Coordinates of C-alpha atoms in Angstrom, one line a residue:
Chain L
X1 CA -57.6 60.6 9.2
X2 CA -56.0 61.7 6.0
X3 CA -56.7 65.4 6.8
X4 CA -55.3 64.9 10.3
X5 CA -52.2 63.3 8.8
X6 CA -51.8 66.3 6.5
X7 CA -52.2 68.7 9.3
X8 CA -49.6 66.8 11.3
X9 CA -47.2 66.9 8.4
X10 CA -47.4 70.5 7.3
X11 CA -45.6 72.1 10.1
X12 CA -42.4 74.2 9.8
X13 CA -40.4 71.7 11.8
X14 CA -41.4 68.8 9.6
X15 CA -40.6 70.8 6.4
X16 CA -37.2 71.5 7.9
X17 CA -36.6 67.9 8.8
X18 CA -37.6 66.6 5.3
X19 CA -35.3 69.2 3.6
X20 CA -32.4 68.3 6.0
X21 CA -33.0 64.6 5.4
X22 CA -33.1 64.9 1.6
X23 CA -30.0 67.2 1.6
X24 CA -28.0 65.0 3.9
X25 CA -29.2 61.9 2.0
X26 CA -27.9 63.4 -1.3
X27 CA -24.6 64.1 0.2
X28 CA -24.2 60.7 1.7
X29 CA -25.4 58.9 -1.4
X30 CA -23.0 60.9 -3.6
X31 CA -20.0 59.7 -1.6
X32 CA -19.0 56.2 -2.8
X33 CA -19.3 53.6 0.0
X34 CA -21.6 55.6 2.2
X35 CA -25.0 54.0 1.8
X36 CA -28.5 54.9 2.8
X37 CA -28.5 52.1 5.3
X38 CA -25.4 53.6 7.0
X39 CA -26.9 57.1 7.1
X40 CA -30.2 55.9 8.6
X41 CA -28.4 53.7 11.1
X42 CA -26.2 56.6 12.2
X43 CA -29.2 58.9 12.7
X44 CA -31.6 56.5 14.4
X45 CA -30.1 57.0 17.9
X46 CA -30.5 60.8 17.5
X47 CA -34.1 60.4 16.5
X48 CA -35.0 58.5 19.7
X49 CA -35.8 61.6 21.6
X50 CA -37.7 63.2 18.7
X51 CA -41.4 62.8 18.2
X52 CA -42.5 60.0 15.9
X53 CA -43.4 62.2 12.9
X54 CA -40.2 64.3 13.0
X55 CA -38.1 61.2 13.3
X56 CA -39.8 59.3 10.5
X57 CA -39.9 62.2 8.0
X58 CA -36.2 62.9 8.6
X59 CA -35.3 59.2 8.0
X60 CA -37.6 58.9 5.0
X61 CA -36.0 62.0 3.5
X62 CA -32.5 60.5 4.0
X63 CA -33.5 57.2 2.4
X64 CA -35.0 58.9 -0.7
X65 CA -32.2 61.4 -1.0
X66 CA -29.4 58.9 -0.6
X67 CA -30.7 56.5 -3.3
X68 CA -30.9 59.5 -5.7
X69 CA -27.5 60.9 -4.6
X70 CA -25.8 57.7 -5.7
X71 CA -26.4 58.8 -9.2
X72 CA -24.0 61.8 -8.9
X73 CA -20.8 59.8 -8.5
X74 CA -22.1 57.1 -10.9
X75 CA -22.5 59.8 -13.6
X76 CA -19.4 62.0 -12.7
X77 CA -16.7 59.4 -11.8
X78 CA -18.2 56.1 -13.0
X79 CA -18.5 54.9 -9.5
X80 CA -22.0 54.2 -8.1
X81 CA -22.4 56.1 -4.9
X82 CA -24.8 53.4 -3.6
X83 CA -25.2 49.9 -5.1
X84 CA -28.6 51.1 -6.5
X85 CA -26.9 53.3 -9.0
X86 CA -24.8 50.6 -10.7
X87 CA -27.0 50.7 -13.8
X88 CA -26.8 54.5 -13.9
X89 CA -23.1 54.3 -14.7
X90 CA -23.7 52.6 -18.0
X91 CA -25.2 55.6 -19.8
X92 CA -24.7 58.4 -17.2
X93 CA -20.9 58.2 -17.3
X94 CA -20.9 57.9 -21.1
X95 CA -22.9 61.1 -21.2
X96 CA -20.4 62.8 -18.8
X97 CA -17.6 61.7 -21.1
X98 CA -19.3 63.6 -23.9
X99 CA -19.5 66.8 -21.7
X100 CA -23.2 66.1 -20.9
X101 CA -22.7 65.5 -17.2
X102 CA -25.3 68.1 -16.1
X103 CA -27.8 66.8 -18.7
X104 CA -27.3 63.3 -17.2
X105 CA -27.9 64.7 -13.7
X106 CA -31.0 66.5 -14.8
X107 CA -32.3 63.2 -16.4
X108 CA -31.5 61.3 -13.2
X109 CA -33.2 64.0 -11.1
X110 CA -36.4 64.1 -13.1
X111 CA -36.6 60.3 -13.5
X112 CA -35.9 59.8 -9.8
X113 CA -38.7 62.2 -8.8
X114 CA -41.2 60.6 -11.2
X115 CA -40.1 57.1 -10.2
X116 CA -40.3 58.0 -6.5
X117 CA -43.8 59.4 -6.8
X118 CA -45.1 56.4 -8.7
X119 CA -43.5 54.2 -6.0
X120 CA -45.3 56.2 -3.2
X121 CA -48.6 55.9 -5.1
X122 CA -48.2 52.1 -4.9
X123 CA -47.2 52.3 -1.3
X124 CA -50.3 54.4 -0.3
X125 CA -52.9 52.6 -2.4
X126 CA -51.7 49.1 -3.0
X127 CA -49.6 48.1 0.0
X128 CA -51.7 45.2 1.5
X129 CA -52.3 43.2 -1.7
X130 CA -48.7 43.6 -2.9
X131 CA -47.3 42.5 0.4
X132 CA -49.4 39.3 0.3
X133 CA -48.1 38.6 -3.2
X134 CA -44.5 39.1 -2.0
X135 CA -45.0 36.5 0.7
X136 CA -45.6 33.9 -2.0
X137 CA -42.0 34.1 -3.0
X138 CA -40.3 31.0 -1.7
X139 CA -36.8 29.5 -2.4
X140 CA -37.7 28.2 -6.0
X141 CA -39.1 31.6 -6.9
X142 CA -35.9 33.3 -5.7
X143 CA -33.8 30.8 -7.6
X144 CA -35.7 31.5 -10.9
X145 CA -35.6 35.3 -10.1
X146 CA -31.8 35.2 -10.0
X147 CA -31.6 33.1 -13.1
X148 CA -33.8 35.7 -14.8
X149 CA -31.5 38.4 -13.4
X150 CA -28.4 36.7 -14.9
X151 CA -29.9 37.0 -18.4
X152 CA -29.2 40.7 -18.0
X153 CA -25.5 39.9 -18.6
X154 CA -26.1 40.0 -22.4
X155 CA -27.1 43.7 -21.9
X156 CA -24.3 44.5 -19.5
X157 CA -21.5 43.0 -21.5
X158 CA -20.6 45.9 -23.7
X159 CA -18.2 44.3 -26.2
X160 CA -18.4 40.5 -26.0
X161 CA -21.3 38.4 -24.6
X162 CA -18.9 35.6 -24.0
X163 CA -16.7 37.8 -21.8
X164 CA -19.8 39.1 -20.1
X165 CA -20.8 35.5 -19.3
X166 CA -17.3 34.7 -18.0
X167 CA -17.5 37.9 -15.8
X168 CA -20.9 36.8 -14.5
X169 CA -19.7 33.3 -13.7
X170 CA -16.6 34.8 -12.0
X171 CA -18.9 36.9 -9.8
X172 CA -21.0 33.8 -9.0
X173 CA -17.9 32.0 -7.9
X174 CA -16.7 34.9 -5.8
X175 CA -20.1 35.0 -4.1
X176 CA -19.6 31.5 -2.6
X177 CA -16.6 32.7 -0.5
X178 CA -17.3 32.5 3.2
X179 CA -19.6 30.2 5.3
X180 CA -22.1 28.2 3.2
X181 CA -25.7 29.1 3.9
X182 CA -26.7 25.4 4.2
X183 CA -24.4 22.9 6.0
X184 CA -22.0 25.7 7.0
X185 CA -18.7 24.6 5.3
X186 CA -16.2 27.4 5.4
X187 CA -15.3 28.0 1.7
X188 CA -12.2 29.6 0.2
X189 CA -11.5 31.7 3.3
X190 CA -7.7 30.8 3.1
X191 CA -7.5 30.9 6.9
X192 CA -8.8 34.5 7.2
X193 CA -11.6 35.2 9.7
X194 CA -12.6 38.3 7.7
X195 CA -13.1 36.2 4.6
X196 CA -15.5 33.9 6.4
X197 CA -18.1 36.6 6.1
X198 CA -17.7 36.5 2.4
X199 CA -16.8 39.3 0.0
X200 CA -18.6 42.5 0.9
X201 CA -20.4 43.9 -2.1
X202 CA -19.6 47.6 -1.6
X203 CA -15.8 47.4 -1.3
X204 CA -15.8 45.0 -4.3
X205 CA -18.0 47.4 -6.3
X206 CA -15.9 50.4 -5.4
X207 CA -12.7 48.5 -6.4
X208 CA -14.1 47.2 -9.7
X209 CA -15.6 50.6 -10.8
X210 CA -13.5 53.2 -9.1
X211 CA -9.8 52.1 -9.2
X212 CA -9.7 51.4 -12.9
X213 CA -11.3 54.8 -13.4
X214 CA -8.6 56.5 -11.3
X215 CA -5.9 54.7 -13.2
X216 CA -7.6 55.6 -16.4
X217 CA -7.6 59.3 -15.4
X218 CA -3.8 59.2 -14.7
X219 CA -3.0 57.2 -17.8
X220 CA -4.6 59.7 -20.1
X221 CA -2.8 62.8 -21.0
X222 CA -5.7 65.2 -20.2
X223 CA -5.2 67.7 -17.5
X224 CA -8.9 67.6 -16.5
X225 CA -11.1 64.6 -16.1
X226 CA -13.6 64.8 -18.9
X227 CA -12.2 65.3 -22.4
X228 CA -15.1 67.6 -23.1
X229 CA -15.7 70.0 -20.1
X230 CA -19.0 70.8 -18.6
X231 CA -21.1 72.8 -21.1
X232 CA -23.5 75.5 -20.2
X233 CA -26.7 75.3 -22.2
X234 CA -29.8 77.4 -22.1
X235 CA -33.2 75.8 -21.3
X236 CA -31.5 72.4 -20.7
X237 CA -33.8 71.4 -17.9
X238 CA -36.9 72.2 -19.9
X239 CA -35.6 70.4 -22.9
X240 CA -34.8 67.2 -21.0
X241 CA -38.1 67.4 -19.1
X242 CA -40.0 67.4 -22.4
X243 CA -37.8 64.7 -23.9
X244 CA -38.6 62.5 -20.8
X245 CA -42.3 63.3 -21.0
X246 CA -42.3 61.8 -24.4
X247 CA -41.2 58.5 -22.9
X248 CA -43.9 57.8 -20.3
X249 CA -43.8 54.0 -20.8
X250 CA -40.1 53.9 -20.1
X251 CA -40.6 55.8 -16.8
X252 CA -43.7 54.0 -15.7
X253 CA -42.3 50.5 -16.6
X254 CA -39.1 51.2 -14.8
X255 CA -40.9 52.5 -11.7
X256 CA -43.2 49.5 -11.6
X257 CA -40.2 47.2 -11.9
X258 CA -38.5 49.1 -9.1
X259 CA -41.6 48.8 -6.8
X260 CA -42.0 45.1 -7.5
X261 CA -38.4 44.3 -6.9
X262 CA -38.4 46.5 -3.8
X263 CA -41.3 44.5 -2.4
X264 CA -39.5 41.2 -2.7
X265 CA -37.3 40.9 0.5
X266 CA -33.7 40.4 -0.3
X267 CA -33.8 42.0 -3.8
X268 CA -32.7 45.6 -3.5
X269 CA -32.3 48.8 -5.6
X270 CA -29.2 47.4 -7.4
X271 CA -31.2 44.5 -8.9
X272 CA -34.1 46.9 -9.6
X273 CA -31.9 49.3 -11.5
X274 CA -30.3 46.6 -13.6
X275 CA -33.6 44.8 -14.5
X276 CA -35.2 48.1 -15.5
X277 CA -32.2 49.0 -17.6
X278 CA -32.3 45.6 -19.3
X279 CA -36.0 46.0 -20.0
X280 CA -35.4 49.5 -21.5
X281 CA -32.8 48.0 -23.8
X282 CA -35.0 45.1 -24.8
X283 CA -38.0 47.2 -25.6
X284 CA -36.1 50.0 -27.3
X285 CA -36.1 50.4 -31.1
X286 CA -32.4 51.4 -30.9
X287 CA -30.9 48.9 -28.4
X288 CA -27.4 49.5 -29.7
X289 CA -27.4 53.1 -28.6
X290 CA -27.6 52.1 -24.9
X291 CA -24.2 52.4 -23.2
X292 CA -23.1 55.2 -25.6
X293 CA -24.7 57.9 -23.4
X294 CA -28.4 58.3 -23.9
X295 CA -30.9 59.6 -21.4
X296 CA -33.1 56.5 -21.7
X297 CA -30.5 54.4 -19.8
X298 CA -30.1 56.9 -17.0
X299 CA -33.9 57.4 -16.7
X300 CA -34.7 53.7 -16.6
X301 CA -32.2 53.0 -13.8
X302 CA -33.0 56.1 -11.7
X303 CA -36.8 55.9 -12.0
X304 CA -36.5 52.3 -10.9
X305 CA -34.2 52.7 -7.9
X306 CA -36.2 55.6 -6.4
X307 CA -39.4 53.6 -6.8
X308 CA -37.7 50.8 -5.0
X309 CA -37.5 52.9 -1.9
X310 CA -41.3 52.9 -1.5
X311 CA -41.5 49.3 -2.7
X312 CA -39.2 48.2 0.1
X313 CA -41.4 50.0 2.6
X314 CA -44.5 48.1 1.5
X315 CA -43.8 44.7 3.2
X316 CA -42.0 46.6 6.1
X317 CA -45.1 48.6 7.0
X318 CA -47.7 46.0 6.4
X319 CA -46.0 42.8 7.5
X320 CA -42.8 43.9 9.4
X321 CA -40.6 42.3 6.7
X322 CA -38.2 44.9 5.3
X323 CA -37.8 44.7 1.5
X324 CA -34.2 46.2 1.6
X325 CA -31.5 46.8 4.2
X326 CA -32.4 50.6 4.7
X327 CA -36.0 49.6 5.3
X328 CA -34.7 47.1 8.0
X329 CA -33.0 50.0 9.8
X330 CA -36.2 52.1 9.4
X331 CA -38.1 49.3 10.9
X332 CA -35.9 49.6 14.0
X333 CA -36.7 53.4 14.1
X334 CA -40.4 52.6 13.8
X335 CA -40.2 50.1 16.7
X336 CA -38.2 52.6 18.8
X337 CA -41.1 55.0 18.5
X338 CA -43.5 52.3 19.7
X339 CA -45.1 51.7 16.3
X340 CA -45.6 48.0 15.5
X341 CA -45.9 47.2 11.7
X342 CA -49.0 45.5 10.5
X343 CA -52.6 46.4 9.7
X344 CA -53.1 48.3 12.9
X345 CA -50.3 50.7 11.9
X346 CA -52.7 52.1 9.3
X347 CA -55.6 52.3 11.8
X348 CA -54.5 52.9 15.4
X349 CA -51.5 55.0 14.3
X350 CA -53.0 56.1 11.0
X351 CA -52.1 59.8 11.4
X352 CA -48.5 59.2 12.0
X353 CA -48.3 56.5 9.3
X354 CA -50.0 58.5 6.7
X355 CA -47.9 61.6 7.6
X356 CA -44.8 59.5 7.0
X357 CA -46.2 58.3 3.6
X358 CA -47.1 61.8 2.5
X359 CA -43.7 63.0 3.6
X360 CA -42.2 60.7 1.0
X361 CA -44.1 62.6 -1.7
X362 CA -42.6 65.8 -0.4
X363 CA -39.2 64.3 -0.1
X364 CA -39.4 63.1 -3.8
X365 CA -40.5 66.6 -4.9
X366 CA -37.7 68.2 -2.9
X367 CA -35.2 66.1 -4.7
X368 CA -35.9 68.3 -7.8
X369 CA -34.6 71.7 -6.6
X370 CA -32.0 70.2 -4.2
X371 CA -30.7 67.8 -6.9
X372 CA -30.6 70.3 -9.7
X373 CA -28.7 72.9 -7.6
X374 CA -26.2 70.5 -6.1
X375 CA -25.9 68.5 -9.4
X376 CA -24.9 71.6 -11.3
X377 CA -22.3 72.6 -8.7
X378 CA -20.9 69.0 -8.6
X379 CA -20.7 68.8 -12.4
X380 CA -18.7 72.1 -12.5
X381 CA -16.5 71.0 -9.6
X382 CA -15.6 67.5 -10.9
X383 CA -14.8 68.7 -14.4
X384 CA -12.9 71.7 -13.0
X385 CA -10.6 69.9 -10.6
X386 CA -7.2 69.0 -12.1
X387 CA -6.7 65.2 -12.5
X388 CA -3.6 65.4 -10.4
X389 CA -5.8 66.3 -7.4
X390 CA -9.0 64.4 -8.4
X391 CA -7.3 61.0 -8.9
X392 CA -5.8 60.6 -5.5
X393 CA -8.9 62.3 -3.9
X394 CA -11.2 59.7 -5.5
X395 CA -8.8 57.0 -4.1
X396 CA -9.0 58.6 -0.6
X397 CA -12.8 58.5 -0.9
X398 CA -12.6 54.8 -2.0
X399 CA -10.5 54.0 1.1
X400 CA -12.9 55.9 3.4
X401 CA -16.0 54.4 1.8
X402 CA -14.7 50.8 2.0
X403 CA -13.5 51.2 5.6
X404 CA -16.6 52.9 6.9
X405 CA -19.0 50.0 6.1
X406 CA -17.7 47.7 8.8
X407 CA -14.9 49.8 10.3
X408 CA -12.6 47.0 9.0
X409 CA -9.3 47.3 7.1
X410 CA -10.0 43.9 5.5
X411 CA -12.7 45.7 3.4
X412 CA -10.0 48.2 2.2
X413 CA -7.8 45.3 1.1
X414 CA -10.8 43.7 -0.7
X415 CA -11.3 47.1 -2.5
X416 CA -7.6 47.2 -3.5
X417 CA -7.6 43.6 -4.8
X418 CA -10.8 44.1 -6.8
X419 CA -9.3 47.4 -8.1
X420 CA -6.4 45.5 -9.5
X421 CA -8.8 42.8 -10.9
X422 CA -11.0 45.5 -12.4
X423 CA -8.0 47.3 -14.0
X424 CA -6.5 44.1 -15.6
X425 CA -10.0 43.0 -16.5
X426 CA -10.8 46.3 -18.3
X427 CA -7.6 46.1 -20.2
X428 CA -8.5 42.5 -21.3
X429 CA -12.0 43.5 -22.3
X430 CA -14.0 42.3 -19.3
X431 CA -16.5 44.8 -17.9
X432 CA -17.2 45.3 -14.2
X433 CA -21.0 45.1 -14.6
X434 CA -21.4 41.3 -15.1
X435 CA -18.9 40.5 -12.2
X436 CA -20.9 42.7 -9.8
X437 CA -24.2 41.2 -11.0
X438 CA -22.8 37.7 -10.4
X439 CA -21.6 38.8 -6.9
X440 CA -25.0 40.3 -6.1
X441 CA -27.2 37.4 -7.4
X442 CA -24.8 34.5 -6.4
X443 CA -25.8 34.2 -2.7
X444 CA -29.5 34.6 -3.4
X445 CA -29.3 32.1 -6.2
X446 CA -27.4 29.5 -4.1
X447 CA -29.8 29.8 -1.2
X448 CA -32.8 29.4 -3.5
X449 CA -31.2 26.4 -5.3
X450 CA -30.1 24.5 -2.2
X451 CA -33.3 25.2 -0.2
X452 CA -35.4 24.2 -3.2
X453 CA -33.5 20.9 -3.4
X454 CA -34.2 20.3 0.2
X455 CA -37.9 21.1 -0.3
X456 CA -37.9 18.7 -3.3
X457 CA -36.3 15.9 -1.1
X458 CA -39.0 16.5 1.5
X459 CA -41.8 16.5 -1.0
X460 CA -40.3 13.6 -3.0
X461 CA -40.3 15.7 -6.3
X462 CA -37.6 18.2 -7.1
X463 CA -39.3 18.8 -10.5
X464 CA -42.5 19.8 -8.9
X465 CA -40.7 22.3 -6.6
X466 CA -38.7 23.9 -9.4
X467 CA -41.2 23.7 -12.4
X468 CA -44.8 23.5 -11.2
X469 CA -45.3 26.5 -8.9
X470 CA -47.2 29.4 -10.7
X471 CA -44.7 32.2 -10.0
X472 CA -41.8 29.9 -10.9
X473 CA -43.5 29.2 -14.3
X474 CA -43.9 32.9 -14.9
X475 CA -40.2 33.5 -14.0
X476 CA -39.1 30.6 -16.3
X477 CA -41.0 32.0 -19.2
X478 CA -39.5 35.5 -18.5
X479 CA -36.1 33.9 -18.4
X480 CA -36.5 32.1 -21.7
X481 CA -37.9 35.2 -23.4
X482 CA -35.1 37.4 -22.0
X483 CA -32.3 34.9 -22.9
X484 CA -33.6 34.5 -26.5
X485 CA -34.7 38.1 -27.0
X486 CA -31.8 39.0 -29.3
X487 CA -32.6 36.0 -31.5
X488 CA -36.4 36.9 -31.5
X489 CA -35.5 40.5 -32.5
X490 CA -33.3 39.2 -35.3
X491 CA -36.0 36.9 -36.7
X492 CA -38.5 39.7 -36.4
X493 CA -36.3 42.1 -38.3
X494 CA -35.5 39.6 -41.0
X495 CA -39.3 38.9 -41.4
X496 CA -40.0 42.6 -41.6
X497 CA -37.3 43.1 -44.3
X498 CA -38.8 40.3 -46.3
X499 CA -42.3 41.8 -46.0
X500 CA -41.0 45.2 -47.1
X501 CA -39.3 43.7 -50.1
X502 CA -42.6 42.2 -51.0
Chain D
X1 CA -6.8 41.2 -28.3
X2 CA -6.1 37.6 -29.4
X3 CA -3.1 37.1 -27.1
X4 CA -4.8 38.9 -24.2
X5 CA -7.8 36.6 -24.6
X6 CA -5.6 33.5 -24.7
X7 CA -3.7 34.6 -21.6
X8 CA -6.8 35.6 -19.7
X9 CA -8.7 32.4 -20.6
X10 CA -5.7 30.3 -19.4
X11 CA -5.5 32.3 -16.1
X12 CA -9.3 31.8 -15.5
X13 CA -9.1 28.1 -16.3
X14 CA -6.2 27.9 -13.7
X15 CA -8.4 29.7 -11.2
X16 CA -11.3 27.4 -11.9
X17 CA -9.0 24.3 -11.4
X18 CA -7.7 25.7 -8.1
X19 CA -11.2 26.4 -6.8
X20 CA -12.3 22.9 -8.0
X21 CA -9.5 21.2 -6.0
X22 CA -10.6 23.2 -2.9
X23 CA -14.2 22.4 -3.4
X24 CA -13.6 18.7 -2.9
X25 CA -13.4 19.3 0.9
X26 CA -16.9 20.8 1.1
X27 CA -20.0 18.9 2.2
X28 CA -22.3 17.9 -0.7
X29 CA -24.8 20.8 -0.4
X30 CA -22.1 23.4 0.5
X31 CA -20.1 22.3 -2.6
X32 CA -23.0 22.1 -5.0
X33 CA -23.3 25.8 -6.1
X34 CA -19.5 26.4 -6.2
X35 CA -19.1 23.4 -8.5
X36 CA -21.9 24.8 -10.8
X37 CA -20.1 28.2 -10.9
X38 CA -16.7 26.5 -11.5
X39 CA -18.0 24.5 -14.4
X40 CA -19.6 27.6 -15.9
X41 CA -16.5 29.6 -15.5
X42 CA -14.1 26.9 -16.7
X43 CA -16.3 25.9 -19.6
X44 CA -16.8 29.5 -20.9
X45 CA -13.1 30.3 -20.5
X46 CA -12.2 27.1 -22.5
X47 CA -14.6 28.3 -25.2
X48 CA -12.9 31.7 -25.2
X49 CA -9.5 29.9 -25.5
X50 CA -10.7 27.8 -28.4
X51 CA -12.2 30.9 -30.2
X52 CA -8.8 32.6 -30.1
X53 CA -7.6 30.0 -32.6
X54 CA -10.7 30.4 -34.8
X55 CA -11.4 34.2 -34.9
X56 CA -9.4 36.8 -36.7
X57 CA -7.1 39.0 -34.5
X58 CA -8.0 42.7 -33.9
X59 CA -4.3 43.5 -33.5
X60 CA -3.7 44.9 -30.0
X61 CA -2.5 42.7 -27.2
X62 CA -4.4 44.7 -24.6
X63 CA -6.8 47.6 -24.9
X64 CA -4.0 50.3 -24.7
X65 CA -5.1 53.3 -26.8
X66 CA -3.4 56.5 -25.6
X67 CA -2.5 54.8 -22.4
X68 CA 0.5 56.0 -20.3
X69 CA 1.6 52.8 -18.6
X70 CA 4.4 54.0 -16.3
X71 CA 2.6 56.9 -14.5
X72 CA -0.5 54.7 -14.0
X73 CA 1.5 51.8 -12.7
X74 CA 3.6 54.0 -10.3
X75 CA 0.4 55.6 -9.1
X76 CA -1.3 52.2 -8.6
X77 CA 1.8 51.1 -6.6
X78 CA 1.7 54.2 -4.5
X79 CA -2.0 53.6 -3.8
X80 CA -1.4 50.0 -2.8
X81 CA 1.4 51.1 -0.4
X82 CA -0.9 53.8 0.9
X83 CA -3.5 51.1 1.8
X84 CA -1.0 48.7 3.3
X85 CA 0.6 51.4 5.5
X86 CA -2.8 52.6 7.0
X87 CA -2.7 50.1 10.0
X88 CA 1.0 50.9 10.6
X89 CA 1.0 54.7 10.4
X90 CA -2.7 55.5 10.9
X91 CA -5.2 56.8 8.4
X92 CA -4.5 60.5 8.9
X93 CA -0.7 60.2 8.6
X94 CA -0.8 58.0 5.5
X95 CA -3.3 60.3 3.9
X96 CA -1.2 63.4 4.7
X97 CA 1.8 61.6 3.1
X98 CA 0.5 59.7 0.1
X99 CA -2.3 62.1 -1.1
X100 CA 0.3 65.0 -1.8
X101 CA 2.9 62.4 -2.9
X102 CA 0.7 61.2 -5.7
X103 CA -0.3 64.8 -6.6
X104 CA 3.3 65.8 -6.7
X105 CA 4.3 62.8 -8.8
X106 CA 1.6 63.6 -11.3
X107 CA 2.4 67.3 -11.2
X108 CA 6.2 66.7 -11.5
X109 CA 6.5 69.0 -14.5
X110 CA 4.5 71.9 -13.0
X111 CA 6.1 75.1 -11.7
X112 CA 7.1 75.2 -8.0
X113 CA 4.4 77.7 -6.9
X114 CA 1.7 75.6 -8.5
X115 CA 3.0 72.5 -6.7
X116 CA 2.9 74.2 -3.4
X117 CA -0.6 75.5 -3.8
X118 CA -1.8 72.0 -4.8
X119 CA -0.1 70.4 -1.8
X120 CA -1.9 72.9 0.5
X121 CA -5.2 72.0 -1.2
X122 CA -4.8 68.3 -0.8
X123 CA -3.6 68.5 2.8
X124 CA -6.7 70.6 3.7
X125 CA -9.0 68.1 1.9
X126 CA -7.5 65.2 3.7
X127 CA -7.8 66.9 7.1
X128 CA -11.4 68.1 6.4
X129 CA -12.6 64.6 5.4
X130 CA -10.8 63.0 8.4
X131 CA -12.5 65.5 10.8
X132 CA -15.9 65.1 9.1
X133 CA -15.8 61.3 9.3
X134 CA -14.3 61.0 12.8
X135 CA -16.1 63.9 14.5
X136 CA -19.5 64.0 12.7
X137 CA -20.0 60.4 11.5
X138 CA -18.0 58.7 14.3
X139 CA -16.0 56.5 12.0
X140 CA -13.0 55.3 14.0
X141 CA -10.2 55.3 11.5
X142 CA -7.2 53.2 12.2
X143 CA -4.6 54.9 14.4
X144 CA -0.9 54.1 14.0
X145 CA 2.5 54.9 15.4
X146 CA 2.0 58.7 15.3
X147 CA -1.7 59.5 15.3

């Protein structure tokens, strides 16, 4: 079956479709506001008349390419092209500010390829057991997962942990706007029908990251965007490749985190990237260098979010439960082709399924040449455009990106309001990262909390529901360790100093 | 930053109080999580406010190193007006007006020839993106009085 699948895959048409998919995905991902979900959803109707393999390899290529492409704008203009690239901004943009934009793109490219390939390995060999484990995630586990996620704020808050926590709490509060998931009260909609759906993540994210950056470009006296322009260096790709190869644990750990987070339905690439970044900081011997523009930060985020692509496909292919929104649209494409997810997908339609899985390997490998070529061109372009054109152009893209999500002007206004909040917040020392994290995790956390309380009422013991389930206990331990990690490191260092002094 | 911290913490406490008053109308389970978030936000902001009296000041009111306030505020204002006028004039028309307007404002000291070439570039960019999104990606941008 594997040989049949390979024969089915290696045709000129399939190669063309994978290349087109990855290329188009990179382009879509690089434009802020245009997501992988949107690109796949737009193409699904066109793939209806194609044969199943052509259709799936094209859409798989777009998914992989778009998640990687999000790193371009994250690095070059401090605006994540897709939510998955939020954590890439932390060090990627700092590298660009030092004139190392192409080095950051090379790092993102190599890490994405390695992360993506590790993810596909898990998808091909470990899909069924991992899916079964994901199904054990109930409301209490989701609640503790989000509490664990919130401990990342200490890492994201660049200057003050207290301000980071305030930003996180502000994001949590904003996440409750709209109709409540349980009991259905309409909260803080101020009479607006658009607000009943809550605050859309992408316009808010574009506003918080992009608008302050545009204002920052204008406010500074530089004629071009980066203070230090793009530098041409010989053997840069080779140098970064060998530097990354010396950090195998960073790449593997981030890819495993990405795959695991991808498997859990509801937790997407944005959470994967931030968790992997946080773990990279926590494990590093030089945690204070993160955020100043080092390749480790970019590699952690990018290896993780590209591994998440395959992770999100694991429950989709084996159980029919998509792990992330783009996987949900891919599920639609699968059903359109008459392929029903489940164990039979790997037996009755094994050739098509394995062709699709192997195509993801090719898509990830293709990211390398396509990403490096387009990344170099983009680096030169962005740093070469005068600020007087670049600033309003980025704003134009922000308007387009915000509008195109739901074809709704309300999202453009949300982007503008969050832009003003982000601008004032940045001036007052509040970073955008914790606010976005609160906004992402808030709704998952609330649903987990309220449903767990209801489960507790039904079982007669809320404590049992929250504190006695095995995965919950693991999540609680991880939360405590993560929250107190800075203290643990301090105690460890003090102890080491004492030992060295004798 | 002491004064900025004091002002921002008071503003956030005010926001928390406003959200708290509104939360009283919610059903018990719908209001549970908002109340938790409000207490967290209000409590942490109060702590920040108290700390402004305890900690030493770093000097600046806001983070304003090498910051040109007037051009940035005028550009922000132009962007807001741009966004507000989209439903009235349409996406294409507002883009063709405001994109070059901001470029012209930022390039106000440049020679005339340079200004003209930059206006031509931004108009072409606006039209290209408009056509790409409407004709290739089928995004129905708002139409207004003219287009």
